[in-house]
Coordinates of C-alpha atoms in Angstrom, one line a residue:
Chain A
M1 CA 15.6 -27.0 -20.8
P2 CA 15.3 -23.2 -22.7
L3 CA 12.3 -22.4 -21.2
I4 CA 13.5 -22.7 -17.8
N5 CA 17.1 -21.2 -18.8
Q6 CA 14.3 -18.2 -20.3
L7 CA 12.7 -18.0 -17.0
L8 CA 16.1 -17.7 -14.8
A9 CA 17.0 -14.9 -16.9
N10 CA 13.9 -13.0 -16.8
G11 CA 13.7 -13.6 -12.9
L12 CA 17.8 -11.8 -12.7
I13 CA 16.3 -9.2 -15.0
A14 CA 13.7 -8.9 -12.7
G15 CA 15.9 -9.6 -9.9
A16 CA 18.2 -6.3 -11.0
I17 CA 15.5 -4.4 -10.7
Y18 CA 14.3 -5.0 -7.7
A19 CA 17.4 -5.3 -5.9
L20 CA 17.5 -1.4 -6.7
M21 CA 14.5 -0.4 -4.9
A22 CA 15.4 -2.8 -2.4
S23 CA 18.7 -0.7 -2.0
S24 CA 16.7 2.4 -1.7
F25 CA 14.2 1.4 0.8
S26 CA 16.8 -0.6 2.6
L27 CA 18.8 2.9 2.9
I28 CA 15.6 4.5 4.3
F29 CA 14.9 2.0 6.7
N30 CA 17.9 1.7 8.1
I31 CA 19.1 5.3 8.0
V32 CA 15.9 7.4 8.9
K33 CA 14.0 4.4 10.5
F34 CA 10.6 3.8 8.9
M35 CA 9.6 1.7 5.8
D36 CA 8.9 4.7 2.5
F37 CA 7.1 4.5 -0.8
S38 CA 8.0 7.3 -2.0
P39 CA 11.2 5.5 -3.8
G40 CA 8.0 3.6 -6.1
A41 CA 7.0 7.6 -6.9
I42 CA 10.6 7.9 -7.7
Y43 CA 11.1 5.5 -10.4
V44 CA 7.9 6.6 -11.6
L45 CA 9.0 10.2 -11.4
A46 CA 13.1 8.9 -13.1
A47 CA 11.3 7.5 -16.1
F48 CA 8.8 9.9 -17.4
A49 CA 11.7 12.8 -16.6
A50 CA 14.1 10.8 -18.9
F51 CA 11.4 10.2 -21.7
F52 CA 10.3 13.7 -21.4
F53 CA 13.8 15.0 -22.0
N54 CA 15.1 12.5 -24.2
I55 CA 11.8 11.6 -26.5
V56 CA 10.2 15.3 -25.9
L57 CA 13.2 17.4 -25.8
G58 CA 15.0 15.0 -28.0
L59 CA 17.7 15.7 -25.7
N60 CA 21.4 13.6 -26.0
F61 CA 19.6 10.2 -23.6
F62 CA 23.0 10.6 -21.1
V63 CA 22.3 14.2 -21.0
A64 CA 18.5 13.4 -20.1
L65 CA 19.6 10.6 -18.1
I66 CA 21.9 12.8 -16.2
L67 CA 18.6 16.2 -15.6
S68 CA 16.5 13.2 -14.4
L69 CA 18.6 11.8 -11.8
I70 CA 18.8 16.0 -10.7
I71 CA 15.4 15.7 -10.8
V72 CA 14.6 13.2 -8.6
S73 CA 17.3 14.1 -6.1
L74 CA 15.5 17.5 -5.9
A75 CA 12.1 15.6 -5.5
A76 CA 13.5 13.8 -2.8
I77 CA 14.9 16.8 -0.6
V78 CA 11.9 18.6 -0.8
I79 CA 10.1 15.7 0.1
N80 CA 12.1 14.9 2.7
K81 CA 12.3 18.9 4.0
S82 CA 8.5 19.2 3.6
V83 CA 6.8 16.3 4.5
Y84 CA 9.3 13.6 6.7
K85 CA 11.3 16.6 8.7
P86 CA 7.5 17.9 9.6
I87 CA 6.3 14.4 11.2
R88 CA 10.2 14.0 12.7
E89 CA 10.3 16.7 14.7
R90 CA 6.4 16.2 16.0
K91 CA 8.0 13.2 17.0
G92 CA 5.0 11.0 15.0
S93 CA 5.4 7.1 14.7
N94 CA 6.8 5.5 11.9
F95 CA 3.6 4.2 10.6
I96 CA 2.6 8.3 10.3
L97 CA 5.9 7.9 8.1
L98 CA 4.4 5.6 6.5
L99 CA 0.8 6.8 5.9
A100 CA 3.1 10.1 5.0
S101 CA 4.8 8.6 2.0
F102 CA 1.7 6.8 1.0
G103 CA -0.4 10.4 0.9
V104 CA 3.5 11.3 -1.1
F105 CA 3.3 8.6 -3.7
L106 CA 0.2 9.2 -4.5
I107 CA 0.5 13.0 -4.7
V108 CA 3.8 12.8 -7.4
T109 CA 2.5 9.8 -9.3
G110 CA -1.0 12.2 -9.5
I111 CA 1.3 15.4 -10.9
I112 CA 2.6 13.0 -13.5
L113 CA -1.1 11.6 -14.2
L114 CA -2.0 14.9 -15.1
L115 CA 1.1 15.6 -17.1
F116 CA 1.6 13.3 -18.8
G117 CA -2.2 11.2 -19.4
A118 CA -2.3 7.7 -18.9
Q119 CA -1.4 6.2 -22.0
V120 CA 1.1 3.9 -21.9
K121 CA 4.8 5.8 -22.9
T122 CA 7.6 4.1 -24.8
F123 CA 11.5 5.1 -25.6
G124 CA 11.0 3.7 -29.3
L125 CA 14.4 2.1 -29.1
P126 CA 14.8 -0.3 -32.3
I127 CA 13.4 -3.5 -31.0
E128 CA 16.6 -6.2 -30.2
K129 CA 17.6 -9.1 -31.5
G130 CA 18.5 -11.1 -27.9
Y131 CA 21.7 -13.0 -27.5
D132 CA 20.7 -16.5 -27.1
I133 CA 22.6 -17.7 -23.8
F134 CA 22.3 -21.3 -22.6
G135 CA 18.5 -21.4 -24.6
A136 CA 17.5 -18.2 -23.1
L137 CA 17.3 -15.4 -25.6
I138 CA 18.8 -12.2 -23.3
T139 CA 18.9 -7.8 -25.3
K140 CA 21.6 -5.9 -24.8
T141 CA 19.3 -3.8 -22.7
Q142 CA 19.0 -6.2 -20.2
I143 CA 22.7 -7.4 -19.5
L144 CA 23.6 -3.4 -19.3
L145 CA 20.0 -3.5 -17.1
I146 CA 21.7 -6.4 -15.2
V147 CA 25.1 -5.3 -14.9
T148 CA 24.5 -1.3 -14.2
S149 CA 22.5 -2.6 -10.8
L150 CA 25.4 -4.5 -10.0
V151 CA 28.0 -1.9 -10.7
L152 CA 25.4 0.3 -8.5
F153 CA 25.8 -2.1 -6.1
F154 CA 29.4 -2.5 -5.5
F155 CA 29.5 1.3 -5.9
L156 CA 27.5 1.4 -3.1
Q157 CA 28.7 -0.6 -0.1
L158 CA 32.3 1.2 -0.9
F159 CA 30.5 4.3 -0.5
M160 CA 29.1 3.4 3.0
K161 CA 32.6 0.8 4.2
T162 CA 35.5 3.6 3.0
T163 CA 33.3 7.3 2.3
K164 CA 33.9 9.8 5.8
L165 CA 30.2 10.6 4.6
G166 CA 29.2 6.3 4.4
K167 CA 30.6 6.3 8.1
S168 CA 28.3 9.3 9.3
M169 CA 25.5 7.0 7.8
R170 CA 25.6 4.0 9.4
A171 CA 26.7 5.8 12.1
V172 CA 23.2 7.7 12.1
A173 CA 21.9 4.3 11.9
D174 CA 23.1 3.2 15.0
N175 CA 22.0 5.7 17.3
R176 CA 20.8 9.3 16.4
E177 CA 21.5 11.1 19.5
I178 CA 25.2 9.3 20.4
A179 CA 26.0 10.5 16.5
S180 CA 24.7 13.5 17.1
T181 CA 26.9 13.9 19.8
L182 CA 30.0 13.5 18.2
G183 CA 29.4 16.1 15.5
I184 CA 27.7 14.3 12.7
N185 CA 25.0 16.5 11.0
V186 CA 21.8 14.8 11.7
E187 CA 19.9 16.3 9.3
K188 CA 21.8 16.8 6.7
T189 CA 23.1 12.4 7.0
I190 CA 19.4 12.5 6.4
T191 CA 18.9 14.5 3.4
I192 CA 22.1 13.0 1.0
T193 CA 20.2 8.9 2.6
F194 CA 17.3 10.1 0.7
V195 CA 19.0 11.5 -2.3
I196 CA 21.0 8.6 -3.1
A197 CA 17.6 6.5 -2.0
A198 CA 16.3 8.4 -4.6
I199 CA 18.8 7.5 -7.3
L200 CA 19.0 4.4 -6.8
A201 CA 14.7 3.6 -7.4
G202 CA 15.4 6.5 -10.1
V203 CA 17.8 4.4 -11.9
A204 CA 15.9 1.5 -11.5
G205 CA 13.1 3.7 -13.5
I206 CA 14.7 4.5 -16.1
L207 CA 16.0 1.5 -16.9
V208 CA 12.9 -0.4 -16.9
G209 CA 11.9 2.4 -19.1
I210 CA 14.0 1.9 -22.1
E211 CA 13.5 -1.9 -21.7
Q212 CA 10.2 -1.8 -21.3
N213 CA 7.8 1.1 -20.9
I214 CA 5.7 3.3 -18.6
E215 CA 3.2 4.2 -17.2
H216 CA 2.3 6.4 -14.3
S217 CA 0.8 3.3 -12.0
M218 CA 3.9 1.6 -12.4
G219 CA 5.8 2.5 -9.5
F220 CA 2.8 0.8 -6.1
I221 CA 4.0 -3.3 -7.4
V222 CA 8.2 -2.5 -7.9
V223 CA 8.3 -0.7 -4.3
I224 CA 6.7 -3.8 -2.5
K225 CA 8.5 -6.0 -4.3
G226 CA 12.1 -4.0 -3.2
I227 CA 10.1 -3.8 0.5
T228 CA 9.9 -8.1 0.3
A229 CA 13.2 -8.2 -1.5
S230 CA 15.1 -6.3 1.1
I231 CA 13.1 -8.4 4.1
V232 CA 14.1 -11.1 2.7
G233 CA 17.5 -10.7 1.8
G234 CA 17.5 -9.3 5.7
V235 CA 16.5 -5.5 7.0
G236 CA 19.5 -3.7 9.0
N237 CA 21.5 -5.3 5.7
V238 CA 22.0 -3.4 2.5
P239 CA 23.9 -6.5 0.8
A240 CA 21.3 -8.6 1.5
A241 CA 18.8 -7.0 -0.3
L242 CA 20.6 -7.2 -3.7
L243 CA 20.6 -11.6 -2.9
G244 CA 16.4 -10.8 -2.0
G245 CA 16.1 -8.9 -5.2
F246 CA 17.3 -12.1 -7.4
L247 CA 16.0 -14.2 -5.3
I248 CA 12.5 -12.9 -5.5
G249 CA 12.8 -12.0 -9.7
I250 CA 13.8 -15.7 -10.1
V251 CA 11.2 -17.1 -7.5
E252 CA 7.9 -15.7 -9.1
N253 CA 9.4 -16.1 -13.0
L254 CA 9.9 -19.8 -11.7
G255 CA 6.5 -19.8 -9.8
I256 CA 5.4 -19.3 -13.8
L257 CA 5.7 -23.2 -14.3
F258 CA 3.3 -24.5 -11.6
L259 CA 1.1 -21.5 -11.5
P260 CA -0.7 -19.2 -14.1
S261 CA 1.5 -16.3 -14.8
G262 CA -1.2 -13.7 -13.5
Y263 CA -0.4 -15.2 -9.9
K264 CA 3.2 -13.7 -10.5
D265 CA 2.7 -10.6 -7.7
A266 CA 1.4 -12.9 -5.4
I267 CA 4.1 -15.4 -5.7
A268 CA 6.0 -12.4 -4.3
F269 CA 3.7 -11.5 -1.3
L270 CA 3.3 -15.0 -0.3
I271 CA 6.5 -15.5 0.4
L272 CA 6.8 -11.9 2.1
I273 CA 4.4 -13.2 4.3
I274 CA 6.4 -16.1 5.0
F275 CA 9.2 -14.3 6.4
L276 CA 7.5 -12.5 8.6
L277 CA 6.1 -14.9 10.7
F278 CA 9.2 -17.1 10.2
R279 CA 12.0 -15.6 9.4
P280 CA 11.2 -11.8 9.9
Q281 CA 15.2 -11.4 10.5
G282 CA 15.7 -12.1 6.5
I283 CA 17.9 -14.3 5.3
F284 CA 20.7 -12.4 6.3
G285 CA 19.6 -10.5 9.1
V286 CA 20.8 -10.5 12.4
K287 CA 17.7 -8.6 14.0
T288 CA 15.9 -10.2 16.9
R289 CA 12.4 -11.3 16.5
E290 CA 11.2 -8.8 19.6
E291 CA 12.1 -6.1 17.4
V292 CA 9.6 -7.4 14.7
S293 CA 7.0 -9.1 17.2
G294 CA 6.3 -8.6 20.7
Chain B
M1 CA -34.9 14.3 -10.1
A2 CA -31.7 13.6 -11.6
F3 CA -30.6 15.8 -8.6
E4 CA -32.3 14.1 -6.6
A5 CA -30.8 10.4 -7.4
Y6 CA -27.4 12.4 -7.7
I7 CA -28.0 12.9 -4.4
I8 CA -29.4 9.3 -3.4
N9 CA -26.0 7.3 -4.6
L10 CA -23.6 9.8 -2.8
L11 CA -25.5 9.5 0.5
I12 CA -25.6 5.2 -0.1
L13 CA -22.1 4.9 -1.3
I14 CA -21.2 8.1 1.6
G15 CA -22.7 5.4 3.7
I16 CA -21.5 2.0 2.9
F17 CA -18.2 3.9 3.2
S18 CA -18.9 4.9 6.8
I19 CA -19.3 0.9 7.5
L20 CA -15.8 0.6 6.5
A21 CA -14.2 3.0 8.0
I22 CA -16.4 2.6 11.5
S23 CA -14.6 -0.8 11.3
L24 CA -11.6 0.2 10.5
N25 CA -11.7 2.5 13.5
L26 CA -11.6 -0.2 15.6
A27 CA -9.3 -1.9 14.1
M28 CA -6.9 0.3 13.9
G29 CA -7.7 4.0 15.6
F30 CA -8.8 1.8 18.7
T31 CA -6.7 -1.3 18.5
G32 CA -3.5 0.3 17.2
L33 CA -3.6 -2.8 14.3
L34 CA -1.7 -1.2 11.2
N35 CA -3.9 -3.0 9.3
I36 CA -3.7 -1.3 5.5
G37 CA -5.3 -4.6 3.9
H38 CA -8.7 -3.7 4.7
I39 CA -10.4 -3.6 1.7
A40 CA -9.3 -7.5 1.5
F41 CA -12.4 -7.4 3.6
Y42 CA -15.0 -5.5 2.0
G43 CA -14.1 -7.5 -1.6
I44 CA -14.8 -11.2 0.2
G45 CA -18.1 -9.8 2.0
A46 CA -19.1 -8.2 -2.0
Y47 CA -17.8 -11.1 -3.8
T48 CA -19.6 -14.0 -1.2
S49 CA -22.7 -12.2 -1.4
A50 CA -22.2 -11.7 -5.6
L51 CA -21.0 -15.0 -6.2
L52 CA -24.0 -16.8 -4.0
A53 CA -27.1 -14.6 -5.3
L54 CA -25.5 -15.2 -8.5
S55 CA -24.7 -18.8 -9.3
L56 CA -27.1 -20.6 -6.3
G57 CA -29.9 -17.6 -6.3
V58 CA -29.5 -17.0 -2.8
P59 CA -31.5 -13.9 -1.4
F60 CA -29.4 -10.8 -0.3
W61 CA -30.6 -11.3 3.4
I62 CA -28.2 -14.8 4.0
G63 CA -25.5 -13.5 1.4
L64 CA -25.1 -10.6 3.0
V65 CA -24.7 -12.2 6.7
A66 CA -22.3 -14.5 4.7
G67 CA -20.3 -12.1 3.9
G68 CA -19.9 -10.8 7.0
L69 CA -19.3 -14.1 8.6
L70 CA -16.8 -15.2 5.2
A71 CA -15.0 -11.9 5.6
A72 CA -14.4 -11.9 9.5
F73 CA -13.1 -16.3 8.9
F74 CA -10.4 -14.7 6.8
G75 CA -9.7 -11.8 9.4
L76 CA -9.2 -14.7 11.9
I77 CA -6.8 -16.9 9.7
L78 CA -4.8 -13.6 8.4
A79 CA -4.9 -12.6 12.4
I80 CA -3.6 -16.0 14.2
P81 CA -0.2 -16.1 12.5
T82 CA 0.2 -12.2 12.1
I83 CA -1.6 -10.8 14.9
K84 CA 1.9 -10.5 17.2
L85 CA 3.3 -8.9 14.3
R86 CA 4.6 -5.4 15.4
G87 CA 3.6 -2.1 14.3
D88 CA 4.7 -1.6 10.3
Y89 CA 5.8 -5.5 10.0
L90 CA 1.9 -5.9 10.5
A91 CA 1.3 -3.5 7.8
L92 CA 3.2 -5.3 5.8
A93 CA 1.4 -8.3 6.4
T94 CA -2.1 -7.1 6.0
L95 CA -0.8 -5.2 2.9
A96 CA 0.7 -8.6 1.0
F97 CA -3.0 -9.8 2.9
A98 CA -4.9 -7.5 0.1
I99 CA -2.9 -7.7 -2.7
I100 CA -2.9 -11.3 -2.7
M101 CA -6.7 -11.4 -2.1
E102 CA -7.3 -8.7 -5.6
S103 CA -4.8 -11.1 -7.4
I104 CA -7.6 -14.1 -6.6
F105 CA -10.4 -11.9 -7.4
R106 CA -8.0 -11.7 -11.1
N107 CA -6.6 -14.6 -11.4
W108 CA -9.9 -17.5 -10.1
I109 CA -11.5 -16.7 -13.5
S110 CA -13.8 -19.6 -13.7
L111 CA -15.2 -18.5 -10.0
T112 CA -15.3 -14.5 -9.9
R113 CA -14.5 -14.4 -14.1
G114 CA -11.3 -12.1 -13.1
P115 CA -11.0 -8.6 -14.8
L116 CA -14.9 -9.2 -16.9
G117 CA -16.0 -8.9 -12.8
L118 CA -19.9 -9.7 -11.4
P119 CA -22.3 -8.0 -13.9
G120 CA -26.1 -8.5 -12.9
I121 CA -26.2 -8.7 -8.7
P122 CA -29.7 -8.6 -7.9
K123 CA -30.7 -5.9 -6.0
P124 CA -32.2 -6.7 -2.5
V125 CA -35.8 -7.7 -2.3
F126 CA -37.3 -6.8 0.9
F127 CA -41.5 -8.2 1.7
G128 CA -42.1 -8.3 -2.1
L129 CA -40.3 -4.8 -2.2
T130 CA -37.2 -4.3 -4.8
L131 CA -34.6 -1.7 -3.0
S132 CA -33.4 0.7 -5.6
G133 CA -32.7 4.0 -4.8
F134 CA -34.4 6.3 -1.6
S135 CA -35.5 2.9 -0.1
Y136 CA -32.2 1.2 -0.6
L137 CA -30.5 4.6 0.8
I138 CA -32.5 3.6 3.7
L139 CA -31.3 0.0 4.2
V140 CA -27.9 1.7 4.0
F141 CA -28.6 4.0 6.7
V142 CA -30.0 1.4 8.4
F143 CA -26.6 -0.3 8.3
V144 CA -24.6 2.2 9.2
I145 CA -26.8 2.9 12.3
I146 CA -26.7 -0.7 13.7
T147 CA -22.4 -0.3 13.2
Y148 CA -22.3 2.6 14.8
L149 CA -24.0 2.0 17.7
F150 CA -22.1 -1.7 18.1
I151 CA -18.4 0.0 18.3
T152 CA -19.8 3.3 20.0
R153 CA -20.5 0.1 22.8
L154 CA -18.2 -2.2 22.0
T155 CA -15.3 0.7 22.4
K156 CA -17.0 1.4 25.5
S157 CA -17.1 -1.6 27.4
P158 CA -14.8 -2.9 29.5
F159 CA -13.9 -4.8 26.0
G160 CA -12.5 -1.7 24.7
R161 CA -11.2 -0.2 27.8
V162 CA -8.4 -3.2 26.7
L163 CA -8.4 -2.8 23.2
K164 CA -7.2 0.8 24.1
A165 CA -4.6 -0.4 26.9
I166 CA -3.1 -2.4 24.5
R167 CA -2.6 0.4 22.2
E168 CA -1.0 2.6 24.6
D169 CA 0.9 -0.1 25.7
E170 CA 0.8 -3.6 25.1
L171 CA 3.1 -4.6 27.5
V172 CA 1.0 -3.1 31.3
A173 CA -2.0 -4.7 29.3
K174 CA -0.2 -8.0 29.2
S175 CA 1.2 -7.6 32.7
L176 CA -2.8 -6.7 33.9
G177 CA -3.2 -10.2 32.8
K178 CA -4.7 -9.5 29.5
N179 CA -4.8 -11.8 27.0
T180 CA -3.4 -9.1 24.3
L181 CA -3.5 -11.3 21.4
K182 CA -6.9 -12.8 22.0
F183 CA -8.1 -9.3 22.4
K184 CA -6.2 -8.0 19.0
T185 CA -8.0 -10.9 17.3
I186 CA -11.0 -10.5 18.2
A187 CA -10.6 -6.8 17.6
L188 CA -9.7 -7.7 14.1
V189 CA -12.5 -10.4 13.1
I190 CA -15.3 -7.9 14.0
S191 CA -13.7 -5.2 11.7
A192 CA -13.5 -7.8 9.0
F193 CA -17.0 -8.8 9.8
F194 CA -18.6 -5.0 9.5
A195 CA -16.5 -4.4 6.2
G196 CA -17.7 -7.7 5.0
I197 CA -20.9 -6.5 5.3
A198 CA -20.0 -3.1 3.3
G199 CA -18.5 -4.8 0.4
S200 CA -21.9 -7.2 0.2
L201 CA -23.8 -3.5 0.6
Y202 CA -21.6 -2.0 -2.3
A203 CA -22.5 -5.2 -4.9
H204 CA -25.8 -5.4 -4.3
Y205 CA -26.2 -1.8 -5.0
I206 CA -23.5 -1.4 -7.9
T207 CA -24.5 -5.3 -8.7
F208 CA -21.4 -4.6 -10.8
I209 CA -18.3 -5.8 -9.0
D210 CA -14.4 -6.3 -10.3
P211 CA -11.3 -6.6 -8.5
S212 CA -10.3 -3.0 -9.2
T213 CA -13.5 -2.0 -6.6
F214 CA -10.5 -3.6 -4.3
S215 CA -7.9 -2.1 -4.9
I216 CA -5.1 -1.7 -2.3
L217 CA -5.4 2.1 -3.3
E218 CA -9.2 2.2 -2.2
S219 CA -7.2 0.8 1.5
I220 CA -6.0 3.9 1.5
L221 CA -9.1 6.1 0.6
V222 CA -10.8 4.7 4.1
I223 CA -7.5 5.0 5.6
A224 CA -7.6 8.5 4.8
M225 CA -11.6 8.8 6.5
I226 CA -10.3 7.8 9.7
I227 CA -7.1 9.8 9.8
I228 CA -9.2 13.2 8.5
G229 CA -12.0 12.5 10.8
G230 CA -10.2 10.3 13.2
L231 CA -8.4 7.9 14.6
A232 CA -10.4 5.8 17.6
S233 CA -13.6 8.1 17.0
V234 CA -16.8 6.4 15.7
P235 CA -18.3 9.8 14.5
G236 CA -14.8 10.7 13.0
A237 CA -14.7 7.7 10.9
V238 CA -17.9 8.9 8.9
V239 CA -17.1 12.6 9.0
G240 CA -13.7 11.2 7.1
A241 CA -16.1 9.4 4.8
F242 CA -18.1 12.8 3.9
I243 CA -15.2 14.5 3.0
V244 CA -13.1 12.1 1.1
L245 CA -16.0 11.1 -1.1
L246 CA -17.3 14.9 -1.4
I247 CA -13.7 15.9 -2.5
P248 CA -14.3 14.3 -6.5
E249 CA -18.0 15.9 -5.8
V250 CA -17.0 19.1 -5.4
L251 CA -15.1 19.1 -8.3
R252 CA -17.3 18.2 -11.0
F253 CA -18.4 21.7 -10.5
L254 CA -15.0 23.2 -11.5
P255 CA -14.1 23.9 -15.1
I256 CA -11.6 20.8 -15.2
P257 CA -11.8 18.4 -18.0
S258 CA -13.3 15.2 -17.7
Y259 CA -9.3 12.9 -18.3
A260 CA -8.3 15.1 -15.5
I261 CA -10.5 14.2 -12.8
G262 CA -9.3 11.3 -11.5
A263 CA -5.1 12.4 -11.1
V264 CA -6.8 15.9 -9.3
R265 CA -9.1 14.6 -6.9
Q266 CA -5.9 11.7 -6.3
I267 CA -3.8 14.7 -5.9
L268 CA -6.1 16.6 -3.6
F269 CA -7.6 13.9 -0.5
A270 CA -3.5 12.8 -0.5
L271 CA -2.8 16.3 0.5
I272 CA -5.0 16.7 2.6
L273 CA -3.7 13.3 4.1
V274 CA -0.5 14.4 3.9
I275 CA -1.4 18.1 5.5
L276 CA -3.3 16.5 8.1
L277 CA -0.4 13.8 8.9
I278 CA 2.0 16.8 9.5
K279 CA 0.2 19.5 10.9
R280 CA -3.0 16.8 13.1
P281 CA -2.1 13.4 13.0
Q282 CA -5.2 12.7 15.5
G283 CA -7.5 14.5 12.8
I284 CA -10.3 16.4 12.9
L285 CA -13.0 14.1 16.1
G286 CA -9.8 11.6 16.9
E287 CA -8.4 11.4 20.8
F288 CA -5.4 9.8 19.4
A289 CA -2.5 9.7 17.5
F290 CA 0.1 7.4 16.5
K291 CA 3.4 9.2 18.8
K292 CA 7.1 7.6 19.3
K293 CA 7.0 5.7 22.6

């Protein structure tokens, strides 16, 4: 059974990335209430920023990591202030925000393309020998990737449940008006939400960058996979994003057993359509069907 | 002469994209269906008529109609399960549909030759005359007029008024006894039909198609056209097609290195899209902006 084990391992690795993207998307969807594609651009931005600091400038990797996360946080703040906030103030619908996030995605990835060109970049890490775990080869970087994803996820939960800020985020998610009358600074909470979401997507981008390689176009499919994962897990439920992420990662990798590998992406989106139709609230969701269809 | 050919080429592409944008406006602008995957119908039309011509020698005219009808059929297949989804969720489902279709174009290699694409698609023949250049422009122009008049008439008819009522408040339309799901389905099917026609016109003009022509980012281009020109405006869709396709042409005359043109074009049109969404979400000629209910 080594093949299946290897596919399961690959599914876990992909799943860890999807889980990070899904939690980034879910946070914004729950608190700011729209489907935001910009985490896909943040993912690319973080990977290229880390590449720039670490490889082009030759800075220490951890310094590069911190600087990249600062950059994506600032980018998220600028995007929110200059695009999403004015649309919210004009009472533009969720769909306008969704389209604007597409625009943001194209602008950010376009700038990266302009600055770095279309060639694939690599961090040039030495090729590692994988550990043999139940017949599946897994490298140290891949283990690091899965562990980082789980640890971040754990801290996100802790943050949302225990800190004052996390609680005010949940309050804004429940009802913006009531949160505001309770003295919660809604705009500030939204800004912080975007920053946390950007850090989650940014870490995902950097992890994939060091594990594989980076190119300007790598953000689109991954953000839709993240959205799929969060729908499958259950929108309105950030922890479920973790499960959704791993589920999508494993299913699409096991799918290779039955379909040519070129259909890998299609499998995830078929799952998305099936869930939208039959269980739009996701596996763990509590949303009523009425919110999804009329 | 070269300049003339350049202008004709540009006008043909603007014409084809006008048909695409008008058809999307029927679904998105007039009916309020958030269809992000419109490009899939365009691709289905293009592949259908290209494959019919290449493998069976079917004449362009039959392939064109077949392309439109198959796109319409897929519109129906997509609509039956998903048309009841609300707003953003429909957007996601149509997005997934378009990615799955692109994946099929790319991976069903025995039929579509995958990423290699389909070269040598024959140009249409009209009473012994092979249409290309100016005569092709006339052909595209005729189809733009047909689409324009048909959609204009449709949206001004009682049928069209129901579509707008659905867009404004589906519950009200329902309580007036309208079967809103049926109306929405018909709107999507007609929209898909014209997109299929546009795809066929494109395939037989360029004579080569490959999956990248029908990627989701092209869909965003068409959405940008109707947002810029104006939601729920037929002339707006044409204006939008003009503007979006002229942007990269303007760049051609500026001192930008050729490798950067793609990136600059992407940034510029996304910037225009975002600025319009912030400042004037109803577009230049539009009558309607998606607002919070």
